[in-house]
Amino acid sequence: QVQLVESGGGLVQSGGSLRLSCVASGRTLNNYAMGWLRQAPGKERESVAAISRRGAYTNYVDSVKGRFTISRDNVNNTVYLQMNSLKPEDTAVYYCAATATAGARLSRYEYAYWGQGTQVTVSS
């Protein structure tokens, strides 16, 4: 069993930055590809970033390319999402998730483990 706990969400103004963290326990993360997903009110959950098991590959949804960066520290069992130039449309609950599969696919279906989510609110 993998336990995932997100932190770092909050309220920021448009153009600001936040760094989300996801700390895993129970198993080391080196055998898991990781992703960050978000869900806004009235919308389906959307995969925004993914990173392969050793961090060699990353993938981003078009709307966040150039603004968000996913990274990982397998020694400390932590995955990060650095979010810059935030926009009001980025407002959502952000979740980290883990999958034992290879690669860095953008998908909401392949993940076996999920965190509880952290709220990100961007004001205009």
PDB file of C-alpha atoms in Angstrom:
ATOM      1  CA  GLN A   1       0.000   0.000   0.000  1.00  0.00           C
ATOM      2  CA  VAL A   2       1.221   3.477  -0.922  1.00  0.00           C
ATOM      3  CA  GLN A   3       0.039   6.446   1.125  1.00  0.00           C
ATOM      4  CA  LEU A   4       0.252   9.848  -0.578  1.00  0.00           C
ATOM      5  CA  VAL A   5      -0.133  13.198   1.175  1.00  0.00           C
ATOM      6  CA  GLU A   6      -0.226  16.484  -0.747  1.00  0.00           C
ATOM      7  CA  SER A   7       0.590  19.900   0.648  1.00  0.00           C
ATOM      8  CA  GLY A   8       1.393  23.394  -0.568  1.00  0.00           C
ATOM      9  CA  GLY A   9      -1.960  24.548  -1.878  1.00  0.00           C
ATOM     10  CA  GLY A  10      -3.421  27.914  -1.035  1.00  0.00           C
ATOM     11  CA  LEU A  11      -4.754  31.208  -2.322  1.00  0.00           C
ATOM     12  CA  VAL A  12      -2.607  33.256  -4.699  1.00  0.00           C
ATOM     13  CA  GLN A  13      -3.126  36.133  -7.094  1.00  0.00           C
ATOM     14  CA  SER A  14      -3.014  35.688 -10.837  1.00  0.00           C
ATOM     15  CA  GLY A  15       0.617  35.534 -11.961  1.00  0.00           C
ATOM     16  CA  GLY A  16       1.829  34.113  -8.675  1.00  0.00           C
ATOM     17  CA  SER A  17       3.522  30.811  -7.907  1.00  0.00           C
ATOM     18  CA  LEU A  18       2.990  27.781  -5.703  1.00  0.00           C
ATOM     19  CA  ARG A  19       4.913  24.567  -5.174  1.00  0.00           C
ATOM     20  CA  LEU A  20       2.913  21.472  -4.353  1.00  0.00           C
ATOM     21  CA  SER A  21       4.548  18.539  -2.585  1.00  0.00           C
ATOM     22  CA  CYS A  22       3.471  14.913  -2.383  1.00  0.00           C
ATOM     23  CA  VAL A  23       5.126  12.703   0.225  1.00  0.00           C
ATOM     24  CA  ALA A  24       4.757   8.935  -0.020  1.00  0.00           C
ATOM     25  CA  SER A  25       4.935   6.322   2.707  1.00  0.00           C
ATOM     26  CA  GLY A  26       4.540   2.557   2.798  1.00  0.00           C
ATOM     27  CA  ARG A  27       6.623   1.929  -0.321  1.00  0.00           C
ATOM     28  CA  THR A  28       9.497   3.738  -1.964  1.00  0.00           C
ATOM     29  CA  LEU A  29       8.544   5.667  -5.091  1.00  0.00           C
ATOM     30  CA  ASN A  30      11.307   4.419  -7.373  1.00  0.00           C
ATOM     31  CA  ASN A  31       9.034   1.742  -8.871  1.00  0.00           C
ATOM     32  CA  TYR A  32       6.129   4.129  -9.523  1.00  0.00           C
ATOM     33  CA  ALA A  33       5.413   6.644 -12.208  1.00  0.00           C
ATOM     34  CA  MET A  34       3.711   9.677 -10.693  1.00  0.00           C
ATOM     35  CA  GLY A  35       1.205  12.226 -11.831  1.00  0.00           C
ATOM     36  CA  TRP A  36      -0.540  15.396 -10.773  1.00  0.00           C
ATOM     37  CA  LEU A  37      -4.216  15.722 -11.623  1.00  0.00           C
ATOM     38  CA  ARG A  38      -6.771  18.403 -10.884  1.00  0.00           C
ATOM     39  CA  GLN A  39     -10.518  18.703 -10.661  1.00  0.00           C
ATOM     40  CA  ALA A  40     -12.433  21.962 -10.861  1.00  0.00           C
ATOM     41  CA  PRO A  41     -16.120  22.288  -9.941  1.00  0.00           C
ATOM     42  CA  GLY A  42     -18.341  20.944 -12.707  1.00  0.00           C
ATOM     43  CA  LYS A  43     -15.422  19.444 -14.627  1.00  0.00           C
ATOM     44  CA  GLU A  44     -13.954  15.979 -14.940  1.00  0.00           C
ATOM     45  CA  ARG A  45     -10.638  15.186 -13.339  1.00  0.00           C
ATOM     46  CA  GLU A  46      -7.806  16.234 -15.645  1.00  0.00           C
ATOM     47  CA  SER A  47      -4.257  14.918 -15.782  1.00  0.00           C
ATOM     48  CA  VAL A  48      -1.926  17.925 -15.906  1.00  0.00           C
ATOM     49  CA  ALA A  49       1.553  16.441 -15.436  1.00  0.00           C
ATOM     50  CA  ALA A  50       3.250  13.057 -15.286  1.00  0.00           C
ATOM     51  CA  ILE A  51       6.766  11.832 -14.592  1.00  0.00           C
ATOM     52  CA  SER A  52       8.354   8.445 -15.210  1.00  0.00           C
ATOM     53  CA  ARG A  53       9.749   6.238 -12.469  1.00  0.00           C
ATOM     54  CA  ARG A  54      13.263   7.684 -12.487  1.00  0.00           C
ATOM     55  CA  GLY A  55      12.297  11.114 -13.752  1.00  0.00           C
ATOM     56  CA  ALA A  56      13.743  10.707 -17.242  1.00  0.00           C
ATOM     57  CA  TYR A  57      10.453  11.527 -18.964  1.00  0.00           C
ATOM     58  CA  THR A  58       7.820  14.136 -18.227  1.00  0.00           C
ATOM     59  CA  ASN A  59       4.578  15.103 -19.906  1.00  0.00           C
ATOM     60  CA  TYR A  60       2.206  18.056 -19.534  1.00  0.00           C
ATOM     61  CA  VAL A  61      -1.222  19.014 -20.712  1.00  0.00           C
ATOM     62  CA  ASP A  62      -0.998  21.861 -23.237  1.00  0.00           C
ATOM     63  CA  SER A  63      -2.639  24.400 -20.949  1.00  0.00           C
ATOM     64  CA  VAL A  64       0.215  24.249 -18.397  1.00  0.00           C
ATOM     65  CA  LYS A  65       3.255  23.750 -20.643  1.00  0.00           C
ATOM     66  CA  GLY A  66       5.930  26.310 -19.902  1.00  0.00           C
ATOM     67  CA  ARG A  67       4.328  27.210 -16.574  1.00  0.00           C
ATOM     68  CA  PHE A  68       4.282  23.985 -14.522  1.00  0.00           C
ATOM     69  CA  THR A  69       7.199  21.664 -13.784  1.00  0.00           C
ATOM     70  CA  ILE A  70       6.902  18.201 -12.261  1.00  0.00           C
ATOM     71  CA  SER A  71       9.936  16.740 -10.516  1.00  0.00           C
ATOM     72  CA  ARG A  72      10.729  13.970  -8.088  1.00  0.00           C
ATOM     73  CA  ASP A  73      13.152  13.094  -5.325  1.00  0.00           C
ATOM     74  CA  ASN A  74      13.072   9.331  -4.936  1.00  0.00           C
ATOM     75  CA  VAL A  75      15.515   9.379  -2.025  1.00  0.00           C
ATOM     76  CA  ASN A  76      13.019  11.406   0.006  1.00  0.00           C
ATOM     77  CA  ASN A  77       9.914   9.791  -1.541  1.00  0.00           C
ATOM     78  CA  THR A  78       8.610  13.162  -2.696  1.00  0.00           C
ATOM     79  CA  VAL A  79       7.092  14.488  -5.916  1.00  0.00           C
ATOM     80  CA  TYR A  80       6.730  18.197  -6.625  1.00  0.00           C
ATOM     81  CA  LEU A  81       4.675  20.389  -8.900  1.00  0.00           C
ATOM     82  CA  GLN A  82       6.115  23.862  -9.352  1.00  0.00           C
ATOM     83  CA  MET A  83       3.386  26.149 -10.666  1.00  0.00           C
ATOM     84  CA  ASN A  84       4.346  29.547 -12.065  1.00  0.00           C
ATOM     85  CA  SER A  85       2.338  32.263 -13.819  1.00  0.00           C
ATOM     86  CA  LEU A  86      -0.842  30.938 -12.275  1.00  0.00           C
ATOM     87  CA  LYS A  87      -4.167  31.805 -13.864  1.00  0.00           C
ATOM     88  CA  PRO A  88      -7.697  31.770 -12.435  1.00  0.00           C
ATOM     89  CA  GLU A  89      -8.486  28.788 -14.659  1.00  0.00           C
ATOM     90  CA  ASP A  90      -5.873  26.802 -12.713  1.00  0.00           C
ATOM     91  CA  THR A  91      -8.179  26.884  -9.685  1.00  0.00           C
ATOM     92  CA  ALA A  92      -8.946  23.292  -8.687  1.00  0.00           C
ATOM     93  CA  VAL A  93      -8.276  20.570  -6.172  1.00  0.00           C
ATOM     94  CA  TYR A  94      -4.918  19.050  -7.078  1.00  0.00           C
ATOM     95  CA  TYR A  95      -4.174  15.377  -6.476  1.00  0.00           C
ATOM     96  CA  CYS A  96      -0.999  13.364  -6.765  1.00  0.00           C
ATOM     97  CA  ALA A  97      -1.237   9.742  -7.843  1.00  0.00           C
ATOM     98  CA  ALA A  98       1.004   6.721  -8.381  1.00  0.00           C
ATOM     99  CA  THR A  99       1.082   3.877 -10.890  1.00  0.00           C
ATOM    100  CA  ALA A 100       3.399   0.886 -11.240  1.00  0.00           C
ATOM    101  CA  THR A 101       3.379   1.194 -15.041  1.00  0.00           C
ATOM    102  CA  ALA A 102       6.249   2.629 -17.038  1.00  0.00           C
ATOM    103  CA  GLY A 103       6.268   5.908 -18.904  1.00  0.00           C
ATOM    104  CA  ALA A 104       4.725   9.307 -18.242  1.00  0.00           C
ATOM    105  CA  ARG A 105       1.262   9.172 -19.737  1.00  0.00           C
ATOM    106  CA  LEU A 106      -1.419  11.769 -19.127  1.00  0.00           C
ATOM    107  CA  SER A 107      -4.338   9.694 -17.899  1.00  0.00           C
ATOM    108  CA  ARG A 108      -6.811   9.637 -15.028  1.00  0.00           C
ATOM    109  CA  TYR A 109      -7.457   5.892 -15.333  1.00  0.00           C
ATOM    110  CA  GLU A 110      -4.150   4.129 -14.775  1.00  0.00           C
ATOM    111  CA  TYR A 111      -3.399   5.283 -11.233  1.00  0.00           C
ATOM    112  CA  ALA A 112      -3.809   2.849  -8.367  1.00  0.00           C
ATOM    113  CA  TYR A 113      -3.010   5.205  -5.476  1.00  0.00           C
ATOM    114  CA  TRP A 114      -4.261   8.714  -4.782  1.00  0.00           C
ATOM    115  CA  GLY A 115      -3.651  11.449  -2.288  1.00  0.00           C
ATOM    116  CA  GLN A 116      -6.414  13.365  -0.539  1.00  0.00           C
ATOM    117  CA  GLY A 117      -5.993  16.516  -2.622  1.00  0.00           C
ATOM    118  CA  THR A 118      -4.978  20.086  -1.894  1.00  0.00           C
ATOM    119  CA  GLN A 119      -6.939  23.184  -2.898  1.00  0.00           C
ATOM    120  CA  VAL A 120      -5.359  25.737  -5.218  1.00  0.00           C
ATOM    121  CA  THR A 121      -7.272  28.984  -5.698  1.00  0.00           C
ATOM    122  CA  VAL A 122      -6.039  31.705  -8.056  1.00  0.00           C
ATOM    123  CA  SER A 123      -7.751  35.078  -7.823  1.00  0.00           C
ATOM    124  CA  SER A 124      -7.941  37.602 -10.643  1.00  0.00           C
TER     125      SER A 124
END
